[in-house]
mmCIF file of C-alpha atoms and ligand atoms in Angstrom:
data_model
loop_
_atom_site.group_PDB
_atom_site.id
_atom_site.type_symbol
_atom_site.label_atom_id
_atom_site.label_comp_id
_atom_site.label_asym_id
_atom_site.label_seq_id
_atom_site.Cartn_x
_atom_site.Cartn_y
_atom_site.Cartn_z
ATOM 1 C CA UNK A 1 -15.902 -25.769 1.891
ATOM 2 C CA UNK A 2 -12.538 -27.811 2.048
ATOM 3 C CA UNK A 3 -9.885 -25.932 4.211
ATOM 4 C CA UNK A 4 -7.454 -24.029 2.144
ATOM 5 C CA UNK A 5 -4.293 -26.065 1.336
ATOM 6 C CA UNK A 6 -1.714 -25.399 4.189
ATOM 7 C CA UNK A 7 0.701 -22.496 2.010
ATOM 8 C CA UNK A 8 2.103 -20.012 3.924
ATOM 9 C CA UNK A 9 3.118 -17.212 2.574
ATOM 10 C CA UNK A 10 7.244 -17.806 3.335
ATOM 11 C CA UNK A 11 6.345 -20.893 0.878
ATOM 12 C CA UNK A 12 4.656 -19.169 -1.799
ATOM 13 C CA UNK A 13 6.715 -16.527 -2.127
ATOM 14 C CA UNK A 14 10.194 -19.374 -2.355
ATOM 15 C CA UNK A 15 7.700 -21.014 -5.191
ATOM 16 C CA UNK A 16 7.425 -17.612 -7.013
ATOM 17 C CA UNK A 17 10.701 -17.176 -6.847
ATOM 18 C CA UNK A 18 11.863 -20.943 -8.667
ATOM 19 C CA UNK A 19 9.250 -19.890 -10.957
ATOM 20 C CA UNK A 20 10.440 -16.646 -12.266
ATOM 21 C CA UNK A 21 13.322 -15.941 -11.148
ATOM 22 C CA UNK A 22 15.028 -19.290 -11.024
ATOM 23 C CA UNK A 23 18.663 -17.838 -10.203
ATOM 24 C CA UNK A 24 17.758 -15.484 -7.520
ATOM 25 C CA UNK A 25 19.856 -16.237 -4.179
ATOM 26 C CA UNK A 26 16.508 -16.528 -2.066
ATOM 27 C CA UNK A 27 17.208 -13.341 -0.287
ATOM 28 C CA UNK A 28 14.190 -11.580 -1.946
ATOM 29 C CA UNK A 29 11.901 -14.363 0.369
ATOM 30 C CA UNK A 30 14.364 -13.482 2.751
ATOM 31 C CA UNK A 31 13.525 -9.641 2.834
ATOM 32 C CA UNK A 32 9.902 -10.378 2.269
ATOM 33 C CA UNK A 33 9.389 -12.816 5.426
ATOM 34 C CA UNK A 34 10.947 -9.779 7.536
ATOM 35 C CA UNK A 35 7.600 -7.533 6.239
ATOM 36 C CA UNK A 36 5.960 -10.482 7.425
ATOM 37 C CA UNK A 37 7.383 -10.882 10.308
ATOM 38 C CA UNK A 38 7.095 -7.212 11.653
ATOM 39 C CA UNK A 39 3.085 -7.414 10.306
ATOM 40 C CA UNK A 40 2.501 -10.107 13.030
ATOM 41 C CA UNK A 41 4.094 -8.009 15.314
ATOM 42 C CA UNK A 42 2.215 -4.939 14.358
ATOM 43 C CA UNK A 43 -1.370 -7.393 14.302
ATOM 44 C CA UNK A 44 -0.637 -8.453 18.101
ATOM 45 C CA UNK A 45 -0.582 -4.904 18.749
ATOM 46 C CA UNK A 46 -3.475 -3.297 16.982
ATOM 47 C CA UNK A 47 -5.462 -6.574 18.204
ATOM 48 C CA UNK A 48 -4.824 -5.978 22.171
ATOM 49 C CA UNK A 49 -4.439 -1.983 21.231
ATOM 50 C CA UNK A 50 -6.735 -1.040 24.341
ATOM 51 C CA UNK A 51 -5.107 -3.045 26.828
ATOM 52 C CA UNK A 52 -1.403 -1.877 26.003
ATOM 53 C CA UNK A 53 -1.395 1.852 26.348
ATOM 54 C CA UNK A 54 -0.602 2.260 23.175
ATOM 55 C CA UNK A 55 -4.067 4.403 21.591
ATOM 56 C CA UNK A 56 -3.615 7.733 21.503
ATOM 57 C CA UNK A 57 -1.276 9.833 20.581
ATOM 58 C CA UNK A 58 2.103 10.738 21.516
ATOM 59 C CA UNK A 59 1.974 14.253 22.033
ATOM 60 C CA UNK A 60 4.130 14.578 18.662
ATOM 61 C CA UNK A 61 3.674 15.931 14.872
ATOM 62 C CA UNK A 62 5.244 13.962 12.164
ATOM 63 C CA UNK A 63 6.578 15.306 9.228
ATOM 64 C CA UNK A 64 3.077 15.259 7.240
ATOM 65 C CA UNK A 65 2.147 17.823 10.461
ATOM 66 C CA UNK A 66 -0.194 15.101 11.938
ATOM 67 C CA UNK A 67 -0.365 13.799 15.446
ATOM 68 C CA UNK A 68 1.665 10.791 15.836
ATOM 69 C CA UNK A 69 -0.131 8.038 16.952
ATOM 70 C CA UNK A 70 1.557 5.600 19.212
ATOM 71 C CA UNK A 71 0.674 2.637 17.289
ATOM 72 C CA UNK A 72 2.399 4.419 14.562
ATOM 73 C CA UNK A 73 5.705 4.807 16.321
ATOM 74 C CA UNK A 74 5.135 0.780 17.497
ATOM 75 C CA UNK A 75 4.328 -0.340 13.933
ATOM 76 C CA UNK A 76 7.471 1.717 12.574
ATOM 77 C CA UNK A 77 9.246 0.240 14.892
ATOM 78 C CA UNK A 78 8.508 -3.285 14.033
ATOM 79 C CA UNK A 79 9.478 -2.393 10.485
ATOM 80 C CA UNK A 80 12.714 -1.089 10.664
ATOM 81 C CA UNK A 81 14.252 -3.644 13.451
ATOM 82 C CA UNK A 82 12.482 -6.214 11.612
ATOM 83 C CA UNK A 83 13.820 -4.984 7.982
ATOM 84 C CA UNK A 84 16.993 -3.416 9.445
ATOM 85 C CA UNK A 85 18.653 -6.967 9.958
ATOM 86 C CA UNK A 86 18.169 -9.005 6.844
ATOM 87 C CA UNK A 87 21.061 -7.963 5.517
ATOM 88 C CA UNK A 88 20.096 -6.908 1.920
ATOM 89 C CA UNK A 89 18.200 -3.838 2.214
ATOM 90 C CA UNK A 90 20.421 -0.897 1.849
ATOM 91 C CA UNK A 91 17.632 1.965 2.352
ATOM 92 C CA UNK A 92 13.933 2.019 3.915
ATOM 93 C CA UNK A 93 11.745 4.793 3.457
ATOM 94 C CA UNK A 94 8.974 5.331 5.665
ATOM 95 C CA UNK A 95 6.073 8.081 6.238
ATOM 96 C CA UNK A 96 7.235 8.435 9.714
ATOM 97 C CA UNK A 97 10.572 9.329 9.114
ATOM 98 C CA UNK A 98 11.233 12.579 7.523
ATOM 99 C CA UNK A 99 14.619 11.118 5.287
ATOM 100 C CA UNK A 100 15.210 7.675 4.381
ATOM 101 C CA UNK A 101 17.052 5.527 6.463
ATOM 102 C CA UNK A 102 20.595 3.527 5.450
ATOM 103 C CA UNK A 103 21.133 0.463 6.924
ATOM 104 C CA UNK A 104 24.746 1.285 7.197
ATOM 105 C CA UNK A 105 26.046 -2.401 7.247
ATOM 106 C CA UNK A 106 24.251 -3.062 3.801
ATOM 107 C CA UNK A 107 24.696 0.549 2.098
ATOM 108 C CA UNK A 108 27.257 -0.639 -0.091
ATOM 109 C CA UNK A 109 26.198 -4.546 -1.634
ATOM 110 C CA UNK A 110 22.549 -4.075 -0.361
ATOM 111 C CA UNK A 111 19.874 -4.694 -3.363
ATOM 112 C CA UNK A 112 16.436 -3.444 -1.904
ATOM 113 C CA UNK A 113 15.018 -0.491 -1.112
ATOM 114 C CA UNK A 114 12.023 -0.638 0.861
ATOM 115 C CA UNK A 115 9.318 1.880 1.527
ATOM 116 C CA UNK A 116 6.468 1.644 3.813
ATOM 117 C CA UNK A 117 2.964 3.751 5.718
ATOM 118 C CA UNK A 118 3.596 1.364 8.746
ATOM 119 C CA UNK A 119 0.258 2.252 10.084
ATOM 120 C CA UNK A 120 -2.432 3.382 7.503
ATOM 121 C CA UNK A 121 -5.798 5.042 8.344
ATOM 122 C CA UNK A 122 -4.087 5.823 12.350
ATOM 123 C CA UNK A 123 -7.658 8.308 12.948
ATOM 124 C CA UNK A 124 -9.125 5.025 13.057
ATOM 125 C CA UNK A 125 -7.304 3.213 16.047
ATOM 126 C CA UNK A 126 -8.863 4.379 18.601
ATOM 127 C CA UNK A 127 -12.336 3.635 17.777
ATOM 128 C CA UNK A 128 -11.474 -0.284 16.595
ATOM 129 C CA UNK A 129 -11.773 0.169 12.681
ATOM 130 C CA UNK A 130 -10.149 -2.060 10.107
ATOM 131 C CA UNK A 131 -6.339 -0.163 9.902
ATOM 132 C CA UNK A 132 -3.375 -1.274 7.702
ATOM 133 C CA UNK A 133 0.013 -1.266 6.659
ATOM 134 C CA UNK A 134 1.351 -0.684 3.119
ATOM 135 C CA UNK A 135 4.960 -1.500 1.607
ATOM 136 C CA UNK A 136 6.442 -0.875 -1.900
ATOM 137 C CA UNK A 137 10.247 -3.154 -2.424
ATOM 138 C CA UNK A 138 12.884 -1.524 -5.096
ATOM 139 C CA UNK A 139 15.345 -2.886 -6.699
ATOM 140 C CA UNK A 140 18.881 -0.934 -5.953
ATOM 141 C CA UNK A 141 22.478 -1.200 -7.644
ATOM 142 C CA UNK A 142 25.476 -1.814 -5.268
ATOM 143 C CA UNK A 143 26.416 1.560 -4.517
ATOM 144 C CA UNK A 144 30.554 0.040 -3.470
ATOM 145 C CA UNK A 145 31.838 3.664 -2.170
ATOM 146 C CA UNK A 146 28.678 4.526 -0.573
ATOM 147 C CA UNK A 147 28.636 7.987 -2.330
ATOM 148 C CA UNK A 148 24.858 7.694 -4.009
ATOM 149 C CA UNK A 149 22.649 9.637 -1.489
ATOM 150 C CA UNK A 150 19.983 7.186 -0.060
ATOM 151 C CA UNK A 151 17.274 9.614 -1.842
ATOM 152 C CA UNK A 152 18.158 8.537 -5.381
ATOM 153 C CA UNK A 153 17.795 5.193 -4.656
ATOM 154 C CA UNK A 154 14.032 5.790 -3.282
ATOM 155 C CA UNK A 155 12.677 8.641 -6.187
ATOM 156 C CA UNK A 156 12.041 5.869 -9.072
ATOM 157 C CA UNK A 157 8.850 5.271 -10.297
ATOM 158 C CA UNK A 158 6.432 3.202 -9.527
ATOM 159 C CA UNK A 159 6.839 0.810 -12.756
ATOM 160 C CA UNK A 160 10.032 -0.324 -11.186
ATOM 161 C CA UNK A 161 8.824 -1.595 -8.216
ATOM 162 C CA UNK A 162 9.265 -5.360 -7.922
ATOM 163 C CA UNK A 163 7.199 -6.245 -5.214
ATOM 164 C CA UNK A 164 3.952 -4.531 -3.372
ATOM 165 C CA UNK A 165 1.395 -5.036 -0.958
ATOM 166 C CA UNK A 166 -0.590 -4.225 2.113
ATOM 167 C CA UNK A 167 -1.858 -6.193 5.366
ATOM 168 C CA UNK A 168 -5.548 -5.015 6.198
ATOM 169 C CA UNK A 169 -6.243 -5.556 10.205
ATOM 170 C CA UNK A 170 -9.380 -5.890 10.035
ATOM 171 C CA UNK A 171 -12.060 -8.693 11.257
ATOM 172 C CA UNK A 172 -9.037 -11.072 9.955
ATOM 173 C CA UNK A 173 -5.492 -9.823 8.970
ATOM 174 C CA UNK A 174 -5.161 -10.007 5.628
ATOM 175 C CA UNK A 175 -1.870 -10.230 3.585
ATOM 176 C CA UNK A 176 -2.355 -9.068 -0.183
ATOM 177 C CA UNK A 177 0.724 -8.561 -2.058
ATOM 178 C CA UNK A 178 1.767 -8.772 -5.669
ATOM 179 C CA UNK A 179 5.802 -10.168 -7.561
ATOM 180 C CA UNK A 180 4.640 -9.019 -10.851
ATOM 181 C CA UNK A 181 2.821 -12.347 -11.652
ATOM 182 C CA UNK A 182 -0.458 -11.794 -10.256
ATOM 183 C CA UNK A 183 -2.156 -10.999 -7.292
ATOM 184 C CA UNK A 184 -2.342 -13.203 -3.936
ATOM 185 C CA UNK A 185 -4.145 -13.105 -0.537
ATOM 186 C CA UNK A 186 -3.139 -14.836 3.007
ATOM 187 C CA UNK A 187 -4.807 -14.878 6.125
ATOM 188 C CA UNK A 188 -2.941 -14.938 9.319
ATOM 189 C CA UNK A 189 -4.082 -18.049 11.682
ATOM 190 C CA UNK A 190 -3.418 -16.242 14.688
ATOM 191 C CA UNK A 191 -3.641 -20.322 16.422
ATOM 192 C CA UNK A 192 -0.344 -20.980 14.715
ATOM 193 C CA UNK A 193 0.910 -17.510 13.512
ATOM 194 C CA UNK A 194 1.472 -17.921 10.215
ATOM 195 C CA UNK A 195 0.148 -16.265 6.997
ATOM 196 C CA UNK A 196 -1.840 -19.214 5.174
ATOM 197 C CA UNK A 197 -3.157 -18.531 1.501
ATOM 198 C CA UNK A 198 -7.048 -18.148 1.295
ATOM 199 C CA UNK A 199 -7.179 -15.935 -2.170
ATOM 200 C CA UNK A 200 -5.086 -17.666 -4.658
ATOM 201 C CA UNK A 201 -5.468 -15.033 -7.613
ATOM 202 C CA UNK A 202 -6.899 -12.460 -6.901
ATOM 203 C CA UNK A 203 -8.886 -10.522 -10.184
ATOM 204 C CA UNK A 204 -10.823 -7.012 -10.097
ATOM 205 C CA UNK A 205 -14.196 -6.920 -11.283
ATOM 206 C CA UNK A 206 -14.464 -4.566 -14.526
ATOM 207 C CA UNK A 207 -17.016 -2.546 -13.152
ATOM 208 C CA UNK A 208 -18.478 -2.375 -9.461
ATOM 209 C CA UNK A 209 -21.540 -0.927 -8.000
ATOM 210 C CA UNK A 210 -19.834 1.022 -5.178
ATOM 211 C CA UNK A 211 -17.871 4.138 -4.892
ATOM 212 C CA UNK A 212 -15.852 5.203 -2.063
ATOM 213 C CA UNK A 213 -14.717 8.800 -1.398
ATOM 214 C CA UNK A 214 -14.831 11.327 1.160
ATOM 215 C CA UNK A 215 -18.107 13.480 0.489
ATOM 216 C CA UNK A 216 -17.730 16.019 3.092
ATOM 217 C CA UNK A 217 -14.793 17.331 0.947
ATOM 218 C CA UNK A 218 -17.361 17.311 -2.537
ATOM 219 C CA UNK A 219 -17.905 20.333 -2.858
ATOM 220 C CA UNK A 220 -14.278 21.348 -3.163
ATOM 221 C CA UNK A 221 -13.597 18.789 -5.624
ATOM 222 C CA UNK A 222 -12.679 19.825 -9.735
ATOM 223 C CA UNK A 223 -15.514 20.030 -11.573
ATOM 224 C CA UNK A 224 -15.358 16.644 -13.236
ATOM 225 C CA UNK A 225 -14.859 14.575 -10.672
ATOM 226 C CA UNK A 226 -18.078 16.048 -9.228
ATOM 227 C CA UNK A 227 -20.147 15.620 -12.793
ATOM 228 C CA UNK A 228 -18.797 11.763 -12.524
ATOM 229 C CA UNK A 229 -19.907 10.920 -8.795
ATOM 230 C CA UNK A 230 -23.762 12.586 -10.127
ATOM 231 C CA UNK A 231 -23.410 10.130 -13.060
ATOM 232 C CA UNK A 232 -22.724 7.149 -11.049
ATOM 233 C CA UNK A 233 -25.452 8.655 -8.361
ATOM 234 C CA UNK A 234 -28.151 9.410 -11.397
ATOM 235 C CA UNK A 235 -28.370 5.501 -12.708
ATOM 236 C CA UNK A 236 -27.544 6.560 -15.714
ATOM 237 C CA UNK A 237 -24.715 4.501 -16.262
ATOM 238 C CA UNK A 238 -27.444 1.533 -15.399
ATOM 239 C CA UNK A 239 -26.344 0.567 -12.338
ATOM 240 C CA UNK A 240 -27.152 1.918 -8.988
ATOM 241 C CA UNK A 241 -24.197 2.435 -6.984
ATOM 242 C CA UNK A 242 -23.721 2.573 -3.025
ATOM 243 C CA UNK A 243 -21.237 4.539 -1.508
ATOM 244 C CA UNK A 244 -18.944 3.037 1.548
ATOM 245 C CA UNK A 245 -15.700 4.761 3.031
ATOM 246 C CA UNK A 246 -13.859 3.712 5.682
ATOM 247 C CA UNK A 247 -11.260 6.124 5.889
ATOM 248 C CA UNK A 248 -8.216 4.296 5.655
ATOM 249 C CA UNK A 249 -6.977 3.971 2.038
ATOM 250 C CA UNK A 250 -5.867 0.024 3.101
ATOM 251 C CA UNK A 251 -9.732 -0.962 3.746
ATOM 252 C CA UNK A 252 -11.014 1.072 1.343
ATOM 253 C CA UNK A 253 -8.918 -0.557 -1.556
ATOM 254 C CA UNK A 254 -9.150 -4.342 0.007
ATOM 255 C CA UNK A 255 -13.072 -3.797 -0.740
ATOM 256 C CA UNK A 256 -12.831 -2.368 -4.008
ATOM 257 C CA UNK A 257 -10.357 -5.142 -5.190
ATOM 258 C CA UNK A 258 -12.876 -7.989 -3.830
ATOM 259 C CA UNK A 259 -15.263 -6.245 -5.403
ATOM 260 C CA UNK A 260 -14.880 -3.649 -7.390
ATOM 261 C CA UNK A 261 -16.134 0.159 -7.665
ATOM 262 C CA UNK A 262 -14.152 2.950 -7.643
ATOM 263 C CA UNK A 263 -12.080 4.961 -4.762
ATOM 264 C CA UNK A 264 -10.961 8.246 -5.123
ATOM 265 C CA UNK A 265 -8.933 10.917 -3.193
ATOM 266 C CA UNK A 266 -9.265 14.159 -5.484
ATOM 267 C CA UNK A 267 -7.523 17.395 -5.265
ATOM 268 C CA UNK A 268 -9.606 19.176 -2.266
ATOM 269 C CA UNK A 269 -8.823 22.460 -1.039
ATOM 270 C CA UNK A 270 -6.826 21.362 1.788
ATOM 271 C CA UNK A 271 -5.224 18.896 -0.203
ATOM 272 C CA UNK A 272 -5.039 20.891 -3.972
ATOM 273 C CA UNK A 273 -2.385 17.648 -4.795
ATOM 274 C CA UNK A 274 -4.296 15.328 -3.526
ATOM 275 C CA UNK A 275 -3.730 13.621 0.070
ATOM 276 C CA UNK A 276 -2.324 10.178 -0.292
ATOM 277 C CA UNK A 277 1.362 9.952 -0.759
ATOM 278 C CA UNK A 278 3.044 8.690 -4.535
ATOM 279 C CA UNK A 279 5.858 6.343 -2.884
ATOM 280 C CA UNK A 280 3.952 4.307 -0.187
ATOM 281 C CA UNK A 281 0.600 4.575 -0.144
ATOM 282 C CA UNK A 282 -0.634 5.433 -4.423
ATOM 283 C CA UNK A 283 2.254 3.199 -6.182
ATOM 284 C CA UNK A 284 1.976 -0.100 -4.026
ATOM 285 C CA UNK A 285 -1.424 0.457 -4.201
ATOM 286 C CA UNK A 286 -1.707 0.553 -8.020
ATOM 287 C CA UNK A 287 0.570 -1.971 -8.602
ATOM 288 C CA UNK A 288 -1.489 -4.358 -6.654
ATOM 289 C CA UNK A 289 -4.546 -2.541 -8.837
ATOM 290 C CA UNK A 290 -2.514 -2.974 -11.723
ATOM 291 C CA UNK A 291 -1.625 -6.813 -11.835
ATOM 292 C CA UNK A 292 -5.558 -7.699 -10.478
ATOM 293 C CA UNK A 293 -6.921 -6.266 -13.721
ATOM 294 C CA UNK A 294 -7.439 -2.489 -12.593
ATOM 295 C CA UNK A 295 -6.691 0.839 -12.699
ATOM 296 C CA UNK A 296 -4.758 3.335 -10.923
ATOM 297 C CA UNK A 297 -4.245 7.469 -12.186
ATOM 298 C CA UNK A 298 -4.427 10.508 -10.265
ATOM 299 C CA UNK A 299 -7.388 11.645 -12.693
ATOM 300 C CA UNK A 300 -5.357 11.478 -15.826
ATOM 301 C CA UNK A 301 -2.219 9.869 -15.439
ATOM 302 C CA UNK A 302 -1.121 6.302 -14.967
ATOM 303 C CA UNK A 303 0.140 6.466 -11.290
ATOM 304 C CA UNK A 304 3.131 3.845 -11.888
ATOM 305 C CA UNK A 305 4.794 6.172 -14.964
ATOM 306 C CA UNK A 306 4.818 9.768 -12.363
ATOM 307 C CA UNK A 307 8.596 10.446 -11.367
ATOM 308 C CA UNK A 308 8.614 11.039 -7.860
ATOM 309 C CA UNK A 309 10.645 14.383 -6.918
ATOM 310 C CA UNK A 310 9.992 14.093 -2.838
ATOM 311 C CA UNK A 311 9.854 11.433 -0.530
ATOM 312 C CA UNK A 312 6.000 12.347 0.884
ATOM 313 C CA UNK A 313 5.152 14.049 -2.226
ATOM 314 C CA UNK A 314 1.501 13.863 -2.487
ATOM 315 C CA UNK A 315 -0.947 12.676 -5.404
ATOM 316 C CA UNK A 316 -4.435 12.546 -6.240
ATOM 317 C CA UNK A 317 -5.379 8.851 -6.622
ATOM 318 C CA UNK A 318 -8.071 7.388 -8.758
ATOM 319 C CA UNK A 319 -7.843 3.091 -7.966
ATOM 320 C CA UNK A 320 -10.749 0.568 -9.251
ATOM 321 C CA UNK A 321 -12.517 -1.075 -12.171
ATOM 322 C CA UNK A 322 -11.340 -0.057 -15.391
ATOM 323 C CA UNK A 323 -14.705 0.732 -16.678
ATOM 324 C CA UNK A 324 -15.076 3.434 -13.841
ATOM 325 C CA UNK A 325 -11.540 4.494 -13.653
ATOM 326 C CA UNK A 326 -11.776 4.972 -17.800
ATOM 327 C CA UNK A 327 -15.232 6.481 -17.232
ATOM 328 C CA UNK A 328 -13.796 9.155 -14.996
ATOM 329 C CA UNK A 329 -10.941 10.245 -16.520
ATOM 330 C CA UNK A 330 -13.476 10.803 -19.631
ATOM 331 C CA UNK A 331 -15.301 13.180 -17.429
ATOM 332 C CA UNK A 332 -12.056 15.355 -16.327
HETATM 333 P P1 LIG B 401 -2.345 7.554 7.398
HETATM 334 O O1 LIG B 401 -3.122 7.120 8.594
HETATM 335 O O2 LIG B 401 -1.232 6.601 7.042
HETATM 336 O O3 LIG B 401 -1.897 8.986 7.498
HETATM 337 O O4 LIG B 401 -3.319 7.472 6.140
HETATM 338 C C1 LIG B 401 -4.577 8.055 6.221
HETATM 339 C C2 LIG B 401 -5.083 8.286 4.822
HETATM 340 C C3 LIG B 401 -5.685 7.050 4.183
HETATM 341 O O5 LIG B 401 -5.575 5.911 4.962
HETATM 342 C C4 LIG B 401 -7.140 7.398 4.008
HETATM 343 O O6 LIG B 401 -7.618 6.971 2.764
HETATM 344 C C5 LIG B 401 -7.148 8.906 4.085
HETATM 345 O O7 LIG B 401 -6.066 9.273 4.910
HETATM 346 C C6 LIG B 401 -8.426 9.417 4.675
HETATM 347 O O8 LIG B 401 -8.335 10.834 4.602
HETATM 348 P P2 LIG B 401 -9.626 11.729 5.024
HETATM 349 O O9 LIG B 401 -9.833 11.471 6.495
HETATM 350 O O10 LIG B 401 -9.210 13.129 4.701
HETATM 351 O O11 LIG B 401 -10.779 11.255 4.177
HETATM 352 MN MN1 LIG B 402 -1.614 6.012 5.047
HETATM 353 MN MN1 LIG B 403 0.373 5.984 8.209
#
């Protein structure tokens, strides 16, 4: 196979940006090479985690009440310094911090709003599985007398978002991220450290022939989501399905948009609204579903139209192949 044509990502997001948005200054690419930027960062870490003192956790409790991990403190890190100097975002919102941050010099002309899970699936660093990081870029007005609180600026929907995506560390690191025009993949060349384009357009299958979910929680599941995973398991839909789940959401939905299937985080007991959080982990996600040919609801509902009322409000999320995702939500 002929070596994909030498794009980096810095040059195909400047060519998405002539193409559709012709006028736009450039500092979009601008705030969207500083994600990619602090991913490298984060990818030299999580590559030489075991040899930097940085597994483990740091003896803390983040707001979600779980044990930071110190990778998660690194990769937050990364994000904010890296984000936090561009110069035209005004507000970042991240699961690690409890409120959202201004970036004090930008609060009044900044445009973007960006919120990000700087380390997803952290129960997985220690014992080397694929791990991630997931970001979600708003659009914000000029707020000249700095009165609006930073909060209003990150509780919009997930329809507005005008940028998404995730980098999977896994056996490569994998950028995925989506404009609005489609969906596009990048692998990082760790040889010359930059992100070089290896899925051009990326398209969900319509239907898959794997679900992902977390069984040992089945039994607390709603009643239809349990009657749909026995459908897919009896072969009565006419195809027999496997099941595969990583454990962190980023790996799980990489898979499923290569190839399809169905994930799913229902209501559990421990988790009656579901586990994964609306603003950075279910709307980037679903946008990225969204624009590959997919689906993403919380059983029901389309996740991008739910109003967020809390920063790490949680939702149950439904993301995959619209024949499943439609197949489901005819079950509940
Ligand atoms: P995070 O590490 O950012 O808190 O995210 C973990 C999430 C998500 O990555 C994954 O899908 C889910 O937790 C797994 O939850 P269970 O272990 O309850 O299945
Ligand atoms: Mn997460
Ligand atoms: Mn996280």
């Amino acid at each position: 196979m002929n070596p994909p044509p030498l794009l980096t990502v810095e040059q195909h997001i400047l060519e998405q940006q002539r193409r559709r948005h012709p006028h736009a200054t450039g500092e979009f690419s601008w705030l969207l090479s500083g994600i990619t930027l602090a991913c490298k960062v984060i990818s030299a870490q999580v590559r030489r985690a075991g040899l930097l003192d940085v597994l483990g956790s740091v003896g803390q409790v983040n707001v979600q009440g779980e044990a930071v991990q110190k990778l998660d403190v690194l990769a937050n890190r990364a994000l904010l310094h890296c984000l936090g100097s561009r110069g035209n975002v005004a507000v970042m919102a991240s699961e690690e911090n409890a409120e959202p941050l201004v970036a004090e010099r930008d609060r009044a002309l900044g445009r973007y709003v960006v919120i990000f899970d700087p380390l997803d699936g952290s129960s997985n660093i220690d014992v080397n599985v694929s791990v991630g990081t997931i970001f979600s870029i708003l659009r914000r007005e000029p707020d000249p007398e700095c009165r609006r609180p930073p909060l209003d600026d990150v509780l919009q929907p997930g329809y507005r978002q005008v940028a998404a995506g995730y980098v999977v560390y896994g056996s490569s690191t994998v950028l995925v991220y989506t404009t609005g025009d489609g969906v596009t993949g990048f692998t990082l060349d760790p040889s010359i450290g930059a992100f070089i384009i290896s899925h051009p357009s990326i398209r969900m299958p319509s239907c898959g022939s794997i679900y992902s979910v977390n069984e040992a929680n089945a039994e607390t599941f709603p009643e239809g989501y349990q009657r749909f995973l026995g459908h897919l398991r009896s072969g009565r839909t006419g195809r027999t399905y496997s099941s595969r789940y990583v454990g962190s959401l980023v790996a799980d939905f990489h898979r499923t948009l290569l190839k399809g299937g169905i994930f799913l985080y229902p209501p559990t007991r421990q988790h009656p609204s579901g586990k994964l959080r609306l603003l950075y982990e279910a709307n980037p996600i679903a946008f990225i579903a969204e624009q590959a040919g997919g689906l993403a609801t919380d059983g029901m509902n389309r996740i991008l139209d739910l109003q967020p009322t809390a920063l790490h409000q949680r939702t149950p999320l439904v993301v995959g192949s619209r024949e499943e995702v439609e197949l489901l939500r005819s079950f509940l």
